[in-house]
Coordinates of C-alpha atoms in Angstrom, one line a residue:
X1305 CA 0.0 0.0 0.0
X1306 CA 2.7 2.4 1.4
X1307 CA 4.4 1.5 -2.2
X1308 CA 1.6 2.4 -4.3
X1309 CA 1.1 5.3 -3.2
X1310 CA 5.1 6.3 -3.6
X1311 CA 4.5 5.5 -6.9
X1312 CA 1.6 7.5 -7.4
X1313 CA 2.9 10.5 -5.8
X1314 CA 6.3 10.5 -7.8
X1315 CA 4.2 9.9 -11.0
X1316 CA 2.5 12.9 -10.9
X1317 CA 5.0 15.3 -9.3
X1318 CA 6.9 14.2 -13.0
X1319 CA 4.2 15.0 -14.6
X1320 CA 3.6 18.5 -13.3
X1321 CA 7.5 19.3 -12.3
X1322 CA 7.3 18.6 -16.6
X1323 CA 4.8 20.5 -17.2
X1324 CA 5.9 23.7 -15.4
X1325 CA 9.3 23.8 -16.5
X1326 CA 8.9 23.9 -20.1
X1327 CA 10.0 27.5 -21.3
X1328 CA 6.3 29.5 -22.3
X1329 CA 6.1 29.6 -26.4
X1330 CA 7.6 32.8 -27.8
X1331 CA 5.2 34.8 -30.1
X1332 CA 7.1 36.5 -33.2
X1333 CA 6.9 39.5 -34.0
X1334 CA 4.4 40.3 -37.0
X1335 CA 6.8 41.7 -40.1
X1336 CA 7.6 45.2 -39.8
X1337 CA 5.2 47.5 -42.2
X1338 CA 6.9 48.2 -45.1
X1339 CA 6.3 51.9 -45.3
X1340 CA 6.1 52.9 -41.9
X1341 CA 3.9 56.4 -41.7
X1342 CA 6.5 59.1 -41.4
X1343 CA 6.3 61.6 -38.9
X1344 CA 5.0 65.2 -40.0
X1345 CA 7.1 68.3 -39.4
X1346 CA 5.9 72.0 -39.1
X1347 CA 6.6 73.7 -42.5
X1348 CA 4.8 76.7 -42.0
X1349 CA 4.7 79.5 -38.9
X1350 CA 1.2 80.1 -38.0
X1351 CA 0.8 84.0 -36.3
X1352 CA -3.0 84.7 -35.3
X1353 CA -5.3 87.4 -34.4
X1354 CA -9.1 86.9 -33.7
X1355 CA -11.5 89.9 -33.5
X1356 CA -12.6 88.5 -30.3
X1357 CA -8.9 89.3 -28.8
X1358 CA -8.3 85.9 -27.6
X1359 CA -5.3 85.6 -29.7
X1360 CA -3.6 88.9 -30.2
X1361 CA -0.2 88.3 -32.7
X1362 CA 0.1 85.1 -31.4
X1363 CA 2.0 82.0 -32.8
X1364 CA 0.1 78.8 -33.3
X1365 CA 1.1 75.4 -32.3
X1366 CA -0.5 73.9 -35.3
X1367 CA 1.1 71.3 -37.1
X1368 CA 1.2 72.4 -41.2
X1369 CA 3.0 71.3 -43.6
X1370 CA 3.0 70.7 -47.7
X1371 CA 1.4 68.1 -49.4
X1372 CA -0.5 66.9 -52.9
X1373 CA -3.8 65.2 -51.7
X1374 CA -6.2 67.1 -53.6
X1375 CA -9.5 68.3 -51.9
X1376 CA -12.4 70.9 -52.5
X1377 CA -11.7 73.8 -50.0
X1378 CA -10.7 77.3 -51.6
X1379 CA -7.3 78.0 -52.5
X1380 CA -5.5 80.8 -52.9
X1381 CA -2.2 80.4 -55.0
X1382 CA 0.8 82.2 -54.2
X1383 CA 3.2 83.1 -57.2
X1384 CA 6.4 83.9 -56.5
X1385 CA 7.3 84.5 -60.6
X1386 CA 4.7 87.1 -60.6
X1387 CA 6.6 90.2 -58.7
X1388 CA 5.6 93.7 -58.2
X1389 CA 6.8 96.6 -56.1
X1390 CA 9.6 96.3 -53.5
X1391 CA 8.8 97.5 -50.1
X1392 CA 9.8 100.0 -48.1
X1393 CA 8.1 99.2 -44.6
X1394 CA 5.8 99.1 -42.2
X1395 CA 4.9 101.7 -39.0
X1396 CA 3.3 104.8 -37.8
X1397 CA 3.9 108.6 -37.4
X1398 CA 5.7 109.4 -34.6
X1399 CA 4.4 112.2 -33.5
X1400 CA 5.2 114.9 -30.8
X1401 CA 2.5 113.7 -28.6
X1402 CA 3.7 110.0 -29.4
X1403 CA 7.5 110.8 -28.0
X1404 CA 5.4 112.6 -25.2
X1405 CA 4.2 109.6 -24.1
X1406 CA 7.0 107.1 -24.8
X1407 CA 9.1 109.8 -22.5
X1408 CA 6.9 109.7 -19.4
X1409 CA 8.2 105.8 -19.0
X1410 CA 10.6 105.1 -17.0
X1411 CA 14.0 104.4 -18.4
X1412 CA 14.2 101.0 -18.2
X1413 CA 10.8 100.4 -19.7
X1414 CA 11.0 102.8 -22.3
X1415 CA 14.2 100.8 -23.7
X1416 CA 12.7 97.8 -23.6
X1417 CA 9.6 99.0 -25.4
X1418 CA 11.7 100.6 -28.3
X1419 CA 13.6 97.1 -28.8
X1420 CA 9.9 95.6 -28.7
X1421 CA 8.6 98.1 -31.3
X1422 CA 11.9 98.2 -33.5
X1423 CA 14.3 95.3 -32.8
X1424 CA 14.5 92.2 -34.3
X1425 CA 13.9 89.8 -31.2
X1426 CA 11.0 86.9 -31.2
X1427 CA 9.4 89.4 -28.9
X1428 CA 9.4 92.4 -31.4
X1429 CA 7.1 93.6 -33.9
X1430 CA 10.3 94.9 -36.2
X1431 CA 8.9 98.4 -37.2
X1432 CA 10.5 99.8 -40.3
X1433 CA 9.5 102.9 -41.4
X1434 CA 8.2 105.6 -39.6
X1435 CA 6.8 109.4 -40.4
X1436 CA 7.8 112.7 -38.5
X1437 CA 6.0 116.2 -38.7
X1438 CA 8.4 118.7 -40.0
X1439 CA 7.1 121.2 -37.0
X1440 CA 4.4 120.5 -35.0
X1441 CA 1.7 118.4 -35.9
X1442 CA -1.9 118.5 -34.3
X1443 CA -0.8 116.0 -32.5
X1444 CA 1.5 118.1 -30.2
X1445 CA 0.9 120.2 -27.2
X1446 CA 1.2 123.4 -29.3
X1447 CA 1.8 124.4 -32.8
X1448 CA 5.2 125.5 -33.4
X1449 CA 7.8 125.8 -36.7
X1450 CA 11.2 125.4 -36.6
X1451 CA 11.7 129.0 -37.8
X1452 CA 8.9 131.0 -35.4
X1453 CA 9.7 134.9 -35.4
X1454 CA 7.9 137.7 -34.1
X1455 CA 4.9 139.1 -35.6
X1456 CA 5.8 141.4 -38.4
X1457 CA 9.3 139.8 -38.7
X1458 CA 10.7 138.2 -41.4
X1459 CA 14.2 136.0 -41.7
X1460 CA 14.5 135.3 -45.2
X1461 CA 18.2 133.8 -44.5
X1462 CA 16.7 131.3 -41.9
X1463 CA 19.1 132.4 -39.5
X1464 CA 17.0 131.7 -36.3
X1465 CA 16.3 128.3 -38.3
X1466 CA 16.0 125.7 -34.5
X1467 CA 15.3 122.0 -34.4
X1468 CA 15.3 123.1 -30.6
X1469 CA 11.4 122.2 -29.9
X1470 CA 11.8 118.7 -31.2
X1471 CA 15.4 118.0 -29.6
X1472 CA 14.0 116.4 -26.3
X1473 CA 11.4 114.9 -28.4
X1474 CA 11.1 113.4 -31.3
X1475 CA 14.5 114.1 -32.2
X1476 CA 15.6 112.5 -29.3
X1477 CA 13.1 109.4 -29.6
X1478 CA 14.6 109.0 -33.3
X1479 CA 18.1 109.1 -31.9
X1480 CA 17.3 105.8 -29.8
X1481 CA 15.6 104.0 -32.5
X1482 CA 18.3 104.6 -34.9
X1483 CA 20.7 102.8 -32.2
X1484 CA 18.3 99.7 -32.7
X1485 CA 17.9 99.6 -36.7
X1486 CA 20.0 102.1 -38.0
X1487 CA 18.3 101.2 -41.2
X1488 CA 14.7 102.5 -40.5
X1489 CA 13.3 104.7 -43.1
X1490 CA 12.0 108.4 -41.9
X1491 CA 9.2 110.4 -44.1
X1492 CA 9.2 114.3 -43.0
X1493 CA 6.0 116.1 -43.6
X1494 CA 5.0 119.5 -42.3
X1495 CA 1.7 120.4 -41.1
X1496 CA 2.7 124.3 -42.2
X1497 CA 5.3 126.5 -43.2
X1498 CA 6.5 129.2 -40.9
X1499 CA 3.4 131.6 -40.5
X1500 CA 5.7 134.6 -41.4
X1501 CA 5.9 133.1 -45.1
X1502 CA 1.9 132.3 -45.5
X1503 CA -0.9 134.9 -46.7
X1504 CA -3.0 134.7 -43.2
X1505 CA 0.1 135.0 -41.0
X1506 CA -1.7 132.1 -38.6
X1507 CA -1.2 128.4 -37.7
X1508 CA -4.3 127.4 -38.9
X1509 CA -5.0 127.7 -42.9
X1510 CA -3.5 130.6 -45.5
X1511 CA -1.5 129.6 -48.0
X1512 CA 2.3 129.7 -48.8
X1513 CA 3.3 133.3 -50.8
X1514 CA 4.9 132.7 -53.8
X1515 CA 7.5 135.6 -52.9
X1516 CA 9.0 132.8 -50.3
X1517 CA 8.8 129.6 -52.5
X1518 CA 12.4 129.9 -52.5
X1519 CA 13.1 130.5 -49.1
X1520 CA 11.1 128.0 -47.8
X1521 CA 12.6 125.1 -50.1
X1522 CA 15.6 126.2 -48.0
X1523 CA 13.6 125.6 -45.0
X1524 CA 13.7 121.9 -46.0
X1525 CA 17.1 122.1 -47.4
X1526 CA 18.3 123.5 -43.9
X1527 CA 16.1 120.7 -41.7
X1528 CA 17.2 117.8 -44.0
X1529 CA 20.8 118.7 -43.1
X1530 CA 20.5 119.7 -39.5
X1531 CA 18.8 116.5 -38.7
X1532 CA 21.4 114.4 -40.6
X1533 CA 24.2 116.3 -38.6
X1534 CA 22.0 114.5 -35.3
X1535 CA 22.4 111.7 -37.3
X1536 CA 19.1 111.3 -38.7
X1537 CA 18.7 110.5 -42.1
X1538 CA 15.3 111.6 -44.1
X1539 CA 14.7 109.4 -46.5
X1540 CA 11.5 111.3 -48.3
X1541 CA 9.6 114.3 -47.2
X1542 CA 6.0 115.4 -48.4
X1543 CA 5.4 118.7 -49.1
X1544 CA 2.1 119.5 -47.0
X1545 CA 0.5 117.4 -44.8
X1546 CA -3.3 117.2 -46.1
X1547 CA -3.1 120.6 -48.6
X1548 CA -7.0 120.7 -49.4
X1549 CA -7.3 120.1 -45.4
X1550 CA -7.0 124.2 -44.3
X1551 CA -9.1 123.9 -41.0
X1552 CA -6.8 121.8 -38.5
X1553 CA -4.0 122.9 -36.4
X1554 CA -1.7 124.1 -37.6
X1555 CA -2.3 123.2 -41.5
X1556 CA -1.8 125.0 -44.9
X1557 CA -4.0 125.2 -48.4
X1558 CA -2.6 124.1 -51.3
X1559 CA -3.2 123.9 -54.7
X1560 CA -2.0 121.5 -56.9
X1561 CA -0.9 124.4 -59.3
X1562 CA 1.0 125.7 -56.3
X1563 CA 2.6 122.3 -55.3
X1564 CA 3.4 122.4 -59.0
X1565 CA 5.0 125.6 -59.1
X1566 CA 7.2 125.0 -55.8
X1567 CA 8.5 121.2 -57.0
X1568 CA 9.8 122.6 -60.3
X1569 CA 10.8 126.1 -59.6
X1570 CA 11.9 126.1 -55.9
X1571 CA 12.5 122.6 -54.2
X1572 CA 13.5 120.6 -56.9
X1573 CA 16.0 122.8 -57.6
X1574 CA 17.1 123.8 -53.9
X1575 CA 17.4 120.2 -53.4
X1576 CA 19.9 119.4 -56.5
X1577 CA 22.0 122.6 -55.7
X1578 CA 22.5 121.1 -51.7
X1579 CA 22.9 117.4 -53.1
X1580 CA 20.3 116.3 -51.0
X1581 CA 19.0 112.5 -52.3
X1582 CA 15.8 112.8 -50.2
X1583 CA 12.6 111.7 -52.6
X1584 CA 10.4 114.5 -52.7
X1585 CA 6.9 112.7 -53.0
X1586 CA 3.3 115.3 -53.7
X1587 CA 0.0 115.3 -52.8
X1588 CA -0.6 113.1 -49.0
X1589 CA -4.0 113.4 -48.8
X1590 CA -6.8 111.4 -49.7
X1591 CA -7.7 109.0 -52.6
X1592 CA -10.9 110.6 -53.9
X1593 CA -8.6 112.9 -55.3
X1594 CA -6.0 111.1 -57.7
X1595 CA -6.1 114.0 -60.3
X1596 CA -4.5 116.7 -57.6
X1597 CA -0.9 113.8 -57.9
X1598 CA -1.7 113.8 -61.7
X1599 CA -1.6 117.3 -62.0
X1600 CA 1.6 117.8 -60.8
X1601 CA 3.4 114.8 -62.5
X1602 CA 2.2 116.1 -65.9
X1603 CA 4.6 118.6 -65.6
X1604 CA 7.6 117.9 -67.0
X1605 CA 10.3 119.6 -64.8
X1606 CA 7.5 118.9 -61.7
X1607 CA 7.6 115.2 -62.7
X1608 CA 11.6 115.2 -63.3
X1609 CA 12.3 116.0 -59.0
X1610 CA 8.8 113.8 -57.9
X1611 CA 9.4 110.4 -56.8
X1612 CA 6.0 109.7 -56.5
X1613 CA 2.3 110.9 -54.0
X1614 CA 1.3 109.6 -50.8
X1615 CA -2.3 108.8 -50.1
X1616 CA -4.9 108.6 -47.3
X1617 CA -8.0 106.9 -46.9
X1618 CA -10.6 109.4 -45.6
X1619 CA -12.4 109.4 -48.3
X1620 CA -12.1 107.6 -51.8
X1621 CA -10.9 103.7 -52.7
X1622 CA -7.7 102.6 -52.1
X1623 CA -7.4 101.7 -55.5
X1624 CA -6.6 104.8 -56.7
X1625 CA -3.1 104.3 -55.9
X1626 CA -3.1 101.5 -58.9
X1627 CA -4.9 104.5 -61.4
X1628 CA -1.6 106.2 -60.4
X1629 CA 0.6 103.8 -60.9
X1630 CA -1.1 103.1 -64.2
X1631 CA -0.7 106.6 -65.3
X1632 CA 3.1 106.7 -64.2
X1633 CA 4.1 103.6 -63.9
X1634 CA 8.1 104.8 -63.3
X1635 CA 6.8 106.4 -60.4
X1636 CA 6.1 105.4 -56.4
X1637 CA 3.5 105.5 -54.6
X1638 CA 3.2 105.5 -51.0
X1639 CA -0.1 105.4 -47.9
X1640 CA 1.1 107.5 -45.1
X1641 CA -1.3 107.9 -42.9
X1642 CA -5.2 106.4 -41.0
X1643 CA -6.1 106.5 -37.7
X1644 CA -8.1 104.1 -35.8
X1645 CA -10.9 106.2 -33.9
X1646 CA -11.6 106.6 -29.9
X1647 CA -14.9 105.0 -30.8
X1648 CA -13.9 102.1 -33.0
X1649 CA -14.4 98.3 -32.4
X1650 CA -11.3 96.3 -32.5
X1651 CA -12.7 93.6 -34.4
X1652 CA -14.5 96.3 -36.7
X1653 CA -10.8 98.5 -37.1
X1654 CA -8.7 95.0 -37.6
X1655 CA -11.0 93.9 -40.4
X1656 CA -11.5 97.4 -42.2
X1657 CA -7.6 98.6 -41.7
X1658 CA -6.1 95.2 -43.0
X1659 CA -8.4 94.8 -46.0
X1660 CA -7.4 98.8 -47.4
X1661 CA -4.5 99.9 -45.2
X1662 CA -2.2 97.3 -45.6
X1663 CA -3.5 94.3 -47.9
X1664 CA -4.8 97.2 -49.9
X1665 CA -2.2 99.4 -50.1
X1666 CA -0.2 96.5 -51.0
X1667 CA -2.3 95.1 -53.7
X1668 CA -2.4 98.2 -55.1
X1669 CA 1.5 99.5 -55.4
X1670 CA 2.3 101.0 -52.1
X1671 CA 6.2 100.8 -50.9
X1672 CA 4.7 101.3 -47.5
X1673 CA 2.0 101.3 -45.5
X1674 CA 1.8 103.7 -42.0
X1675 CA -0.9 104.1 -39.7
X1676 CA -1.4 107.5 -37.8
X1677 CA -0.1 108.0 -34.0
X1678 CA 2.0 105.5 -32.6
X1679 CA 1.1 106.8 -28.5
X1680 CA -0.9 108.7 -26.8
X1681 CA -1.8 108.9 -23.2
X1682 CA -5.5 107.6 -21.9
X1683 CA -7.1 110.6 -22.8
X1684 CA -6.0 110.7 -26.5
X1685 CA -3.7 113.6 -25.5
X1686 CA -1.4 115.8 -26.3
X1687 CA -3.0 117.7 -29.2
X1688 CA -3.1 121.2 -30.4
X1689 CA -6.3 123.3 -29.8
X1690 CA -8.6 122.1 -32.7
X1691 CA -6.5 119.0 -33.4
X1692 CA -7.4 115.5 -33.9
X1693 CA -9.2 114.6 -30.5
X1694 CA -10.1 111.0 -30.8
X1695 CA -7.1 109.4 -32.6
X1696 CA -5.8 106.2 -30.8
X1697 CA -2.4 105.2 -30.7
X1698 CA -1.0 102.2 -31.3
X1699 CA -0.1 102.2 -27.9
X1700 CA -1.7 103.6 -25.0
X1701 CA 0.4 105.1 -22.4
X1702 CA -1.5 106.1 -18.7
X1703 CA 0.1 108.0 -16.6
X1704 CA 1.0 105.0 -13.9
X1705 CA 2.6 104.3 -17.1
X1706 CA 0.9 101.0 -18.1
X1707 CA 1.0 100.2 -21.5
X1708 CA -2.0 99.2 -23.7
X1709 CA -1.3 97.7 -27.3
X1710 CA -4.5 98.8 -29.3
X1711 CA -5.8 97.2 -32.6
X1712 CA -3.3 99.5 -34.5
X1713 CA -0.3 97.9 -33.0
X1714 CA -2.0 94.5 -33.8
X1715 CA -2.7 96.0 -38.0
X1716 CA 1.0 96.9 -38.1
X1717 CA 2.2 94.0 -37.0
X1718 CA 0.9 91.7 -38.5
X1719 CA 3.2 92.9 -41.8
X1720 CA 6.1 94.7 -40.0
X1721 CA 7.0 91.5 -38.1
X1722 CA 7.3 89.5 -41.0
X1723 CA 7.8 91.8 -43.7
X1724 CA 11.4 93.3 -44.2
X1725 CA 12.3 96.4 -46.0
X1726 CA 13.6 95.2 -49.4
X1727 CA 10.7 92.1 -49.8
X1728 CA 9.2 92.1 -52.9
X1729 CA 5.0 92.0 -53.5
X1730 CA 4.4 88.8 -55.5
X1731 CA 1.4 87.5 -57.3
X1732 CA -1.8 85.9 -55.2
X1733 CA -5.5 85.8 -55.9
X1734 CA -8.3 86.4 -54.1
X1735 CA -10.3 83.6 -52.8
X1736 CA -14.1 84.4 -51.7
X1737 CA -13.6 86.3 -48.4
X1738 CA -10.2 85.6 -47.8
X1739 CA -8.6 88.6 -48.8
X1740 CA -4.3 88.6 -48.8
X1741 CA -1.2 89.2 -50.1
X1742 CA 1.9 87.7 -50.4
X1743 CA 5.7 88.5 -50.2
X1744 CA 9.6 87.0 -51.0
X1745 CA 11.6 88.5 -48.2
X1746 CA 15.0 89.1 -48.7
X1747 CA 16.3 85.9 -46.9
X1748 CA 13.8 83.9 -49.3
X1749 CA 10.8 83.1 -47.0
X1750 CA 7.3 83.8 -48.4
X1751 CA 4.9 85.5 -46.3
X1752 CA 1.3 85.6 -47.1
X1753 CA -1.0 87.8 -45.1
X1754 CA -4.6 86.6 -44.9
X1755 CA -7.9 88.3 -43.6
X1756 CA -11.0 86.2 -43.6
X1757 CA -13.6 89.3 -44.0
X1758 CA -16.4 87.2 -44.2
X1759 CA -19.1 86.0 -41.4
X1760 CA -18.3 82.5 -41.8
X1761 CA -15.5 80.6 -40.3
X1762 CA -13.5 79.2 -43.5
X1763 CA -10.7 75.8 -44.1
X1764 CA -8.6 76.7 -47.4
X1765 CA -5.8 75.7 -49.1
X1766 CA -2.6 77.6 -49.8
X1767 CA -1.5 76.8 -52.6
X1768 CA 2.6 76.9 -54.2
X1769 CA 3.8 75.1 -57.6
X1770 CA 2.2 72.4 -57.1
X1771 CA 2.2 71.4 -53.3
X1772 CA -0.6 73.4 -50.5
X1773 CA -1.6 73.1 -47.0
X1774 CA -4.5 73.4 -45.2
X1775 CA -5.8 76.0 -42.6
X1776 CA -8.1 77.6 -40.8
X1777 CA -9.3 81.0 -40.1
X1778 CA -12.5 81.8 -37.8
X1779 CA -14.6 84.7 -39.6
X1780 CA -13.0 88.4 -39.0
X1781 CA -9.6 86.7 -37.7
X1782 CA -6.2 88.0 -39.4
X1783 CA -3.3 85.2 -40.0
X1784 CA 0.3 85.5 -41.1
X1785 CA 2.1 82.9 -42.6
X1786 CA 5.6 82.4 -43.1
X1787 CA 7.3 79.4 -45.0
X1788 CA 10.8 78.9 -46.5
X1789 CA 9.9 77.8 -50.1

């Protein structure tokens, strides 16, 4: 008995002990896919801003990148073969008020919000171009000249010819830019000429006497030079600010036949006889008014010292900068100058100053594109008595000095950052509601600028040779997109 079950026991402990140490069966591996999916790479920087403010410039962290599957959203095509005008920049007027404001900062603060408004850092918005009054504008505390002379006085050799009003100012302000991008580009235009030289002897209206036409293209002979020996280079001046515009202050009327008469006669030649290679450009005032430009580039010894006219957006269509262009095609043309109001919606300001001021102005010939005051405090101050009271900066400026970026910072922007001086305008179509334009930068990127103006949120292609991608833009939103191909 005690044997049997021995056996028994052994028996199955053989089995089992078996059993459990046989090594578990090894599953293979399946064969490897032969074409693995790849992994996708950005190809394309994404830079966002929504009407609704909750992106404001802001880079995306969307995925997009090339490819050739076709599909039935709307494309716009980019055409880098198809080239236009080269561009000159992006940016505001800096006014008196403006460098007012930018002052009141603390040291520290105001350098670092020059190197955000005209450095080249991931931070910065890159601005490249800006415009200066030659005097006051209304944008200053007071209206002033750079050659101001007691009533019944007259200094016909500019000898009491100061920059001293602007030298803690503007001129100072320029002075720190230049440090950051010595290459910025600087349009002077005066509101007036010294009141001692116009028929009314006031700031506000008159016109300039023909008996000074010569003295006061000296005027800008002498401030072109002065300012350069601060180290200040002005690249183009306008010859009046607004010259149909006689009610602001300070401002001055006049005619195209007068604008005529000083290019050819006066400036033009004041300008060759002093070596001076600043453009003169006419007109800078609205584009309801293309013939005023026309006039004066008919002439023939007007049109020889013109380098082109500047334009605003008051009243007319933006695309009267292409009907000049047309008419002279050798010839630039330039937008200098729209404010954003006190009373504007930024959703309503993005849409409106993106489509004309800058897509526009682009798609139709402009070397630049410049909205009006870059700062002002919280109360839209400083201006002149009668000046412009409900302009907005691009930048608010309290007096705890907090900074507010308003919807004109964001319309800048949106081109300065990514635009360079010396990119080129090249061919792209208009899709539905998607209205854009597209650039080669110097360093080869493309850039295409996008404003979905419809109500509708929209997908669409973008399409170059013969690859796109695909993207989104919610309905008022503004996107830029940058891309090395």
């Amino acid at each position: 008995m005690a044997r049997g079950l021995l056996f028994l026991l052994v028996t199955f402990c053989l089995i089992n002990c078996s059993s459990s140490s046989e090594e578990d069966p090894i599953t293979p591996d399946p064969d490897p896919d032969p074409n693995p999916p790849t992994e996708i790479t950005n190809e394309v920087d994404f830079w966002l801003t929504t009407g609704d403010k909750q992106n404001l410039l802001k880079k995306q962290s969307d995925i997009i990148a090339f490819e050739s599957k076709a599909n039935n959203f709307q494309t716009i095509e980019v055409n880098n073969q198809e080239s236009y005008q080269t561009i000159d920049g992006f940016g505001f007027t800096l006014t008196g008020g403006s460098a007012k404001a930018i002052n009141s900062l603390p040291t520290a603060n105001k350098d670092a919000l020059l190197k955000e408004l005209f450095g080249f850092n991931e931070n910065s918005i890159s601005i490249s171009y800006l415009r200066i009054s030659i005097g006051a504008s209304d944008l200053n505390v007071y209206p002033f000249t750079y050659n101001d002379i007691s009533l019944g006085e007259t200094d016909e050799s500019l000898s009491k010819f100061s920059l001293e009003e602007d030298l803690d100012g503007v001129i100072a302000i320029l002075q720190d830019i230049i440090a950051i991008n010595p290459n910025i580009k600087i349009l002077g235009t005066p509101w007036t000429a010294p009141i001692w030289m116009k028929d009314n002897k006031s700031f506000i209206g008159g016109s300039l006497l023909p008996e000074y036409y010569d003295v006061y293209a000296q005027y800008f002979v002498k401030y072109i030079q002065e300012m350069k020996n601060l180290g200040i280079t002005i690249d183009a001046i306008t010859i009046q600010n607004e010259p149909l515009h006689d009610g602001n202050n300070p401002s001055m009327y006049m005619t195209a036949e007068a604008q005529t008469e000083f290019i050819k006669n006066s400036l033009g030649l004041a300008f060759e006889a002093a070596n001076l290679q600043t453009k003169i450009i006419a007109w800078d005032h609205n584009c309801d008014n293309p013939e005023y430009p026309i006039s004066v580039l008919k002439d023939n010894l007007a049109y020889q010292y013109t380098d082109g006219s500047a334009f605003h957006l008051y009243s007319g269509d933006i695309s009267a900068l292409t009907k000049i262009h047309n008419a002279f095609p050798e010839k630039n043309v330039y937008f200098t100058e729209q404010y954003t109001s006190s009373d504007g919606s930024f959703s309503g300001d993005l849409n409106w100053h993106l489509k004309n001021v800058i897509i526009g102005s682009m798609r139709n010939w402009s070397k630049n594109a410049l909205e009006w005051n870059l700062a002002n405090d919280q109360n839209f101050q400083p201006h002149t008595d009668g000046g412009c009271t409900v302009c907005k900066g691009g930048l608010t400026i309290n007096s705890s000095g907090n900074i507010t970026r308003n919807v004109g910072y964001y319309i800048v922007s949106h081109a300065s950052k990514f635009v360079p001086q010396g990119s080129i305008r090249v061919g792209s179509n208009i899709s539905g509601s998607l209205i854009n334009v597209a650039f080669k930068t110097p360093n080869g990127d493309t850039v295409l600028l996008v404003l979905n103006e419809g109500s509708v949120d929209e997908q669409f292609n973008v399409k170059q040779g013969e690859e796109w991608f695909t993207t989104y833009l919610k309905a008022g939103a503004v996107g830029t997109f940058i891309w090395d191909k």
